[in-house]
Amino acid sequence: MTVTTERTVPTAGPVTTRTLGEITLPDEIRDALGAQLNRLADPNDDIDHSMARLLQIFSTLPTDLLQQILDFGRHIDTPGVCLVSNLPVDAELPDTPSDGGPSRGKKSFVAEGVLLGLSGLLGEPMGVLTEKAGQLVHDVIPVEGGARTQTNQGSETFLNFHSDIMHDVIGRYDVANPDFLVLSCLRADHEGVAGTFYADARDISAALAPEVLDTLRSPLFRLNAPGSYVRDVAGGQDVLSEPVPMISGHHDFPEIAISANGVHALTSGARQALDTLQEVCRQVAHSVHLRPGQALLINNRKGVHARSTFTARYDGRDRWLQRTYVRRSLWNVRYRVTEENRRVHY
Ligand SMILES: O=C(O)CCC(=O)C(=O)O
Ligand SMILES: [Fe+2]
């Protein structure tokens, strides 16, 4: 599917939106998966055993659907985002935790099984101590105190196009960060208007004027550390990466990294290019309104994601996503590993 949208800023190339990968499970497959996942113990109790069990369960998917997910994870030329629908859900869902989670009242682990099962087809779930206290299953929930922040606790402000990055003492925040995110919906927002956007760096590059793309490919930008790191570790002070480009690598298969919590541009031209970049992202992006039983597989290197505003009520019925961070391999990030858990990093 190619969508052509109206231009609001001058662009050089075509404004096109790459294909959104879409997978819908047949009802009988959904029910068979659900029956197995219903018997799953809390996967956090023995994560590696659970990942092995989930691989068995998910390997029963129809071969063509399984291949589509595997190809999403391994190939350079596949879509950067894929929507999986008609997944099994928990029979009973407790209130959305108002403190941002995790929920203490969840009796079954179907949602966790779906999230980790899909994640295991892409790579290895990993945690980081400064994001959701190192948990492997993240809850993405609006939190009153964070409603206007550029973090996943927000709701009242548009969460700008960004990559999920990590503060790292090496000075690069886009190296040990997740290759993929999986976002799975347990509960939609009250009005059903919360949109998750994805802009592919291939579409972004094609739409930009060459001189703007050149600027974005130059090391004229310093990423600010994630809001959670700045808030919890740095006492509210910006902690900047070394100068990096926004877009890098092979022109046909570019990589992009933007920090949600602010990018410091080193020149006025770079500042303007950043504004154009956000604008072009909006033009080329896919928008998905996630519903229970749907999960979004997101390549965190091929593109950037964003979230619309929505209204949170903090009444136990607010929007609730679960999220994983996934690395293809844990080997080349071993310099950050904690002593307590080989999947969790500093
Ligand atoms: O809430 C969403 O749809 C996406 C939030 C986000 O950027 C994230 O969880 O990394
Ligand atoms: Fe994000």
Short mmCIF file of C-alpha atoms and ligand atoms in Angstrom, two decimals:
data_model
loop_
_atom_site.label_atom_id
_atom_site.label_comp_id
_atom_site.label_asym_id
_atom_site.label_seq_id
_atom_site.Cartn_x
_atom_site.Cartn_y
_atom_site.Cartn_z
CA MET A 1 0.00 0.00 0.00
CA THR A 2 1.40 3.40 -0.94
CA VAL A 3 -0.26 6.46 0.52
CA THR A 4 0.37 9.91 -0.88
CA THR A 5 -0.38 12.76 1.48
CA GLU A 6 -0.44 16.51 1.06
CA ARG A 7 2.77 18.36 1.72
CA THR A 8 3.00 21.04 4.37
CA VAL A 9 6.75 21.64 4.22
CA PRO A 10 8.78 21.70 1.03
CA THR A 11 10.18 18.28 0.33
CA ALA A 12 12.31 17.13 -2.54
CA GLY A 13 11.20 13.60 -3.13
CA PRO A 14 7.96 11.68 -3.02
CA VAL A 15 5.92 11.59 0.17
CA THR A 16 5.17 7.90 0.39
CA THR A 17 4.45 5.52 3.20
CA ARG A 18 6.02 2.10 3.08
CA THR A 19 3.92 -1.01 3.48
CA LEU A 20 2.70 -1.75 6.98
CA GLY A 21 3.22 -5.42 7.72
CA GLU A 22 -0.12 -6.89 8.73
CA ILE A 23 -0.79 -10.31 10.18
CA THR A 24 -4.18 -11.51 11.36
CA LEU A 25 -4.40 -14.81 13.18
CA PRO A 26 -7.23 -17.12 12.10
CA ASP A 27 -9.77 -17.59 14.94
CA GLU A 28 -8.89 -21.26 15.50
CA ILE A 29 -5.19 -20.40 15.83
CA ARG A 30 -5.99 -17.58 18.27
CA ASP A 31 -8.06 -19.98 20.38
CA ALA A 32 -5.41 -22.71 20.32
CA LEU A 33 -2.70 -20.24 21.37
CA GLY A 34 -5.00 -18.83 24.05
CA ALA A 35 -5.66 -22.27 25.53
CA GLN A 36 -1.93 -22.91 25.89
CA LEU A 37 -1.09 -19.43 27.17
CA ASN A 38 -3.84 -19.65 29.76
CA ARG A 39 -1.82 -22.34 31.53
CA LEU A 40 1.35 -20.27 31.58
CA ALA A 41 2.88 -19.41 34.97
CA ASP A 42 4.17 -15.87 35.50
CA PRO A 43 7.01 -15.82 32.94
CA ASN A 44 9.07 -13.55 35.18
CA ASP A 45 9.51 -16.45 37.63
CA ASP A 46 11.78 -18.35 35.25
CA ILE A 47 12.17 -16.28 32.14
CA ASP A 48 14.43 -18.58 30.13
CA HIS A 49 12.22 -21.60 30.76
CA SER A 50 9.18 -19.53 29.79
CA MET A 51 10.86 -18.28 26.61
CA ALA A 52 11.55 -21.91 25.62
CA ARG A 53 7.92 -22.85 26.28
CA LEU A 54 6.67 -19.80 24.35
CA LEU A 55 8.82 -20.75 21.38
CA GLN A 56 7.09 -24.15 21.35
CA ILE A 57 3.68 -22.52 21.53
CA PHE A 58 4.33 -19.90 18.84
CA SER A 59 5.99 -22.39 16.51
CA THR A 60 2.49 -23.82 15.94
CA LEU A 61 1.52 -20.68 14.00
CA PRO A 62 0.78 -21.32 10.30
CA THR A 63 4.13 -21.45 8.50
CA ASP A 64 3.51 -18.41 6.29
CA LEU A 65 2.55 -16.23 9.28
CA LEU A 66 5.51 -17.50 11.28
CA GLN A 67 7.82 -16.74 8.36
CA GLN A 68 6.41 -13.23 8.05
CA ILE A 69 7.30 -12.50 11.69
CA LEU A 70 10.73 -14.12 11.40
CA ASP A 71 11.47 -12.19 8.19
CA PHE A 72 10.41 -8.99 9.92
CA GLY A 73 13.11 -9.65 12.50
CA ARG A 74 15.96 -10.73 10.29
CA HIS A 75 15.85 -8.98 6.91
CA ILE A 76 17.05 -5.50 6.02
CA ASP A 77 14.40 -4.89 3.36
CA THR A 78 11.23 -5.88 5.25
CA PRO A 79 8.81 -3.33 6.77
CA GLY A 80 9.86 -1.42 9.88
CA VAL A 81 6.52 -1.95 11.56
CA CYS A 82 4.07 -4.83 11.62
CA LEU A 83 0.60 -5.02 13.16
CA VAL A 84 -0.43 -8.43 14.52
CA SER A 85 -4.18 -8.81 15.13
CA ASN A 86 -6.63 -11.32 16.60
CA LEU A 87 -4.22 -12.42 19.33
CA PRO A 88 -5.62 -14.14 22.42
CA VAL A 89 -6.40 -11.99 25.48
CA ASP A 90 -6.78 -12.62 29.22
CA ALA A 91 -10.31 -13.68 30.19
CA GLU A 92 -10.19 -11.31 33.15
CA LEU A 93 -8.31 -8.05 33.17
CA PRO A 94 -7.80 -6.16 36.44
CA ASP A 95 -7.81 -2.36 36.68
CA THR A 96 -5.14 -0.47 34.82
CA PRO A 97 -2.59 0.25 37.58
CA SER A 98 -2.69 3.98 38.33
CA ASP A 99 0.96 4.04 39.40
CA GLY A 100 2.16 2.92 35.97
CA GLY A 101 2.37 -0.74 36.92
CA PRO A 102 3.15 -3.52 37.15
CA SER A 103 -0.30 -4.84 38.07
CA ARG A 104 -0.47 -6.87 41.24
CA GLY A 105 -3.94 -8.27 40.49
CA LYS A 106 -3.31 -10.15 37.26
CA LYS A 107 -4.22 -13.83 37.64
CA SER A 108 -3.43 -15.15 34.15
CA PHE A 109 -0.49 -14.38 31.89
CA VAL A 110 -1.93 -14.55 28.40
CA ALA A 111 -0.91 -10.95 27.58
CA GLU A 112 2.59 -11.52 28.93
CA GLY A 113 2.79 -14.75 26.90
CA VAL A 114 1.71 -13.01 23.71
CA LEU A 115 4.21 -10.21 24.27
CA LEU A 116 7.14 -12.45 25.13
CA GLY A 117 6.22 -15.09 22.55
CA LEU A 118 6.27 -12.52 19.73
CA SER A 119 9.45 -10.99 21.18
CA GLY A 120 11.17 -14.37 21.17
CA LEU A 121 10.59 -14.67 17.43
CA LEU A 122 12.52 -11.40 16.93
CA GLY A 123 15.33 -11.82 19.45
CA GLU A 124 15.92 -11.66 23.19
CA PRO A 125 13.89 -9.56 25.62
CA MET A 126 16.17 -7.34 27.70
CA GLY A 127 15.76 -4.86 30.53
CA VAL A 128 17.58 -1.76 31.70
CA LEU A 129 17.70 -0.66 35.33
CA THR A 130 16.83 2.94 34.54
CA GLU A 131 13.70 2.02 32.55
CA LYS A 132 10.86 0.34 34.47
CA ALA A 133 13.33 -0.85 37.15
CA GLY A 134 14.88 -3.43 34.86
CA GLN A 135 11.66 -5.37 34.25
CA LEU A 136 11.39 -7.35 31.04
CA VAL A 137 7.67 -6.69 30.64
CA HIS A 138 7.09 -2.94 30.68
CA ASP A 139 3.70 -1.45 31.35
CA VAL A 140 2.95 1.62 29.27
CA ILE A 141 0.24 3.48 31.14
CA PRO A 142 -0.66 7.16 31.53
CA VAL A 143 0.53 8.44 34.92
CA GLU A 144 -0.89 11.66 36.30
CA GLY A 145 2.44 13.21 37.29
CA GLY A 146 3.90 12.51 33.84
CA ALA A 147 0.94 13.57 31.70
CA ARG A 148 2.88 16.34 29.94
CA THR A 149 6.28 14.65 29.72
CA GLN A 150 8.02 13.30 26.63
CA THR A 151 7.90 9.81 28.10
CA ASN A 152 5.60 6.81 27.86
CA GLN A 153 3.74 8.12 30.96
CA GLY A 154 2.38 11.03 28.92
CA SER A 155 -1.05 11.61 27.40
CA GLU A 156 -1.69 15.36 27.15
CA THR A 157 1.20 16.17 24.85
CA PHE A 158 2.12 14.62 21.51
CA LEU A 159 5.04 12.25 22.11
CA ASN A 160 7.43 13.34 19.34
CA PHE A 161 8.90 10.92 16.81
CA HIS A 162 11.70 9.14 18.61
CA SER A 163 13.69 5.96 19.05
CA ASP A 164 13.85 4.16 22.37
CA ILE A 165 17.41 4.87 23.45
CA MET A 166 19.49 4.34 26.60
CA HIS A 167 21.94 6.42 28.49
CA ASP A 168 25.36 4.78 28.13
CA VAL A 169 28.75 5.79 29.55
CA ILE A 170 30.31 5.20 26.12
CA GLY A 171 28.58 8.44 25.09
CA ARG A 172 26.41 6.79 22.46
CA TYR A 173 22.77 6.13 23.35
CA ASP A 174 21.87 4.40 20.09
CA VAL A 175 24.22 1.42 20.28
CA ALA A 176 23.13 -0.77 23.21
CA ASN A 177 19.48 0.23 22.85
CA PRO A 178 16.83 -2.25 21.71
CA ASP A 179 16.73 -3.38 18.09
CA PHE A 180 12.97 -3.91 18.41
CA LEU A 181 10.06 -2.94 20.62
CA VAL A 182 6.90 -4.94 20.89
CA LEU A 183 3.83 -3.01 22.03
CA SER A 184 0.84 -5.10 22.97
CA CYS A 185 -2.55 -3.62 23.84
CA LEU A 186 -4.44 -4.82 26.91
CA ARG A 187 -6.85 -1.89 27.06
CA ALA A 188 -7.48 1.00 24.65
CA ASP A 189 -7.93 4.59 25.87
CA HIS A 190 -11.48 5.65 26.78
CA GLU A 191 -12.19 7.41 23.49
CA GLY A 192 -10.17 5.03 21.37
CA VAL A 193 -8.20 7.88 19.83
CA ALA A 194 -4.65 7.21 21.04
CA GLY A 195 -2.58 6.71 17.90
CA THR A 196 0.81 5.10 17.64
CA PHE A 197 2.76 6.39 14.63
CA TYR A 198 5.72 4.93 12.78
CA ALA A 199 7.88 6.75 10.22
CA ASP A 200 10.34 4.68 8.20
CA ALA A 201 13.79 6.20 7.61
CA ARG A 202 13.60 5.09 3.96
CA ASP A 203 10.42 7.12 3.44
CA ILE A 204 11.81 10.02 5.49
CA SER A 205 15.03 10.11 3.45
CA ALA A 206 13.14 10.01 0.14
CA ALA A 207 10.91 12.90 1.16
CA LEU A 208 13.65 15.23 2.43
CA ALA A 209 15.44 17.82 0.31
CA PRO A 210 19.02 16.55 -0.34
CA GLU A 211 20.67 19.37 1.60
CA VAL A 212 18.47 18.72 4.64
CA LEU A 213 19.23 15.00 4.44
CA ASP A 214 22.96 15.86 4.26
CA THR A 215 22.66 17.92 7.44
CA LEU A 216 20.78 15.12 9.21
CA ARG A 217 23.51 12.70 8.12
CA SER A 218 26.21 14.89 9.74
CA PRO A 219 27.32 14.55 13.41
CA LEU A 220 25.69 17.82 14.42
CA PHE A 221 23.33 16.48 17.08
CA ARG A 222 23.56 15.43 20.72
CA LEU A 223 20.83 13.17 22.08
CA ASN A 224 19.47 13.84 25.53
CA ALA A 225 19.18 10.79 27.79
CA PRO A 226 15.68 9.34 28.27
CA GLY A 227 13.29 11.24 30.54
CA SER A 228 13.34 8.41 33.07
CA TYR A 229 17.16 8.64 33.34
CA VAL A 230 17.21 12.44 33.57
CA ARG A 231 14.44 12.36 36.20
CA ASP A 232 15.62 9.44 38.35
CA VAL A 233 19.42 9.55 38.02
CA ALA A 234 20.55 12.99 36.85
CA GLY A 235 18.41 15.21 39.09
CA GLY A 236 16.59 16.74 36.14
CA GLN A 237 19.75 17.83 34.27
CA ASP A 238 20.17 17.03 30.57
CA VAL A 239 22.81 14.36 29.97
CA LEU A 240 23.97 14.56 26.36
CA SER A 241 25.48 11.98 24.03
CA GLU A 242 28.53 12.70 21.92
CA PRO A 243 27.71 14.41 18.59
CA VAL A 244 25.95 11.98 16.25
CA PRO A 245 24.02 12.11 12.97
CA MET A 246 20.27 11.57 13.05
CA ILE A 247 20.33 9.33 9.97
CA SER A 248 23.26 7.07 9.13
CA GLY A 249 24.42 4.11 7.08
CA HIS A 250 23.49 2.64 3.71
CA HIS A 251 21.36 5.03 1.66
CA ASP A 252 18.88 2.29 0.69
CA PHE A 253 18.75 0.89 4.25
CA PRO A 254 19.32 3.85 6.55
CA GLU A 255 19.30 3.79 10.36
CA ILE A 256 17.70 6.60 12.35
CA ALA A 257 18.02 7.60 16.02
CA ILE A 258 16.13 10.47 17.66
CA SER A 259 15.77 11.04 21.41
CA ALA A 260 12.28 11.86 22.69
CA ASN A 261 13.58 13.95 25.54
CA GLY A 262 15.27 16.53 23.34
CA VAL A 263 18.01 16.67 20.73
CA HIS A 264 20.59 19.46 21.01
CA ALA A 265 21.54 20.77 17.58
CA LEU A 266 25.05 22.18 17.22
CA THR A 267 24.23 24.70 14.46
CA SER A 268 21.19 26.73 13.43
CA GLY A 269 20.99 24.73 10.19
CA ALA A 270 20.92 21.54 12.22
CA ARG A 271 18.14 22.98 14.41
CA GLN A 272 16.03 23.75 11.33
CA ALA A 273 16.71 20.31 9.89
CA LEU A 274 15.41 18.76 13.13
CA ASP A 275 12.13 20.67 12.83
CA THR A 276 11.79 19.57 9.21
CA LEU A 277 12.55 16.00 10.26
CA GLN A 278 9.64 15.93 12.75
CA GLU A 279 7.36 17.47 10.13
CA VAL A 280 8.34 14.95 7.46
CA CYS A 281 7.90 12.09 9.95
CA ARG A 282 4.27 13.16 10.40
CA GLN A 283 3.77 13.19 6.65
CA VAL A 284 5.12 9.72 5.94
CA ALA A 285 3.96 7.95 9.09
CA HIS A 286 1.59 5.08 9.60
CA SER A 287 -0.96 5.54 12.35
CA VAL A 288 -2.40 2.65 14.30
CA HIS A 289 -5.04 2.77 17.02
CA LEU A 290 -4.13 -0.26 19.07
CA ARG A 291 -6.95 -2.41 20.43
CA PRO A 292 -6.90 -5.38 22.83
CA GLY A 293 -5.66 -8.43 20.96
CA GLN A 294 -3.35 -6.36 18.78
CA ALA A 295 0.41 -5.99 19.01
CA LEU A 296 2.75 -3.75 17.09
CA LEU A 297 6.20 -5.04 16.18
CA ILE A 298 8.50 -2.03 15.84
CA ASN A 299 11.98 -2.01 14.34
CA ASN A 300 13.78 0.61 16.47
CA ARG A 301 16.53 1.20 13.86
CA LYS A 302 14.65 1.33 10.58
CA GLY A 303 12.27 4.01 11.79
CA VAL A 304 10.98 6.19 14.60
CA HIS A 305 7.68 6.12 16.46
CA ALA A 306 5.39 8.63 18.15
CA ARG A 307 2.12 8.77 20.07
CA SER A 308 -0.83 11.13 19.76
CA THR A 309 -2.50 12.87 22.66
CA PHE A 310 -5.42 11.22 24.41
CA THR A 311 -7.41 11.80 27.58
CA ALA A 312 -6.48 9.85 30.68
CA ARG A 313 -8.98 9.61 33.56
CA TYR A 314 -6.88 7.67 36.12
CA ASP A 315 -9.95 5.59 36.92
CA GLY A 316 -8.57 2.07 36.46
CA ARG A 317 -9.86 1.91 32.87
CA ASP A 318 -7.13 3.89 31.15
CA ARG A 319 -5.05 2.79 28.21
CA TRP A 320 -2.73 -0.10 29.04
CA LEU A 321 0.00 -1.43 26.80
CA GLN A 322 2.71 -3.89 27.63
CA ARG A 323 6.09 -3.46 25.99
CA THR A 324 9.32 -5.36 25.58
CA TYR A 325 12.76 -4.21 24.50
CA VAL A 326 14.33 -6.81 22.23
CA ARG A 327 17.93 -7.34 21.08
CA ARG A 328 18.77 -9.73 18.27
CA SER A 329 21.71 -10.86 20.42
CA LEU A 330 22.75 -10.13 23.98
CA TRP A 331 26.42 -10.73 23.16
CA ASN A 332 27.54 -7.35 21.88
CA VAL A 333 25.90 -5.52 24.80
CA ARG A 334 27.53 -7.69 27.48
CA TYR A 335 29.65 -4.73 28.67
CA ARG A 336 26.49 -3.35 30.31
CA VAL A 337 25.21 -6.49 32.00
CA THR A 338 24.24 -6.45 35.70
CA GLU A 339 25.51 -9.11 38.08
CA GLU A 340 21.97 -10.06 39.15
CA ASN A 341 20.39 -10.81 35.79
CA ARG A 342 22.02 -11.61 32.45
CA ARG A 343 19.10 -10.03 30.56
CA VAL A 344 19.21 -6.78 32.52
CA HIS A 345 21.63 -3.94 31.89
CA TYR A 346 22.81 -0.86 33.77
O1 LIG B 1 2.10 4.70 23.74
C1 LIG B 1 2.51 4.40 22.62
O2 LIG B 1 1.73 4.09 21.69
C2 LIG B 1 3.98 4.40 22.32
C3 LIG B 1 4.77 4.89 23.49
C4 LIG B 1 6.25 4.75 23.27
O3 LIG B 1 6.87 5.52 22.61
C5 LIG B 1 6.93 3.63 23.87
O4 LIG B 1 6.32 2.89 24.64
O5 LIG B 1 8.14 3.46 23.60
FE FE B 2 9.00 4.93 22.52
#
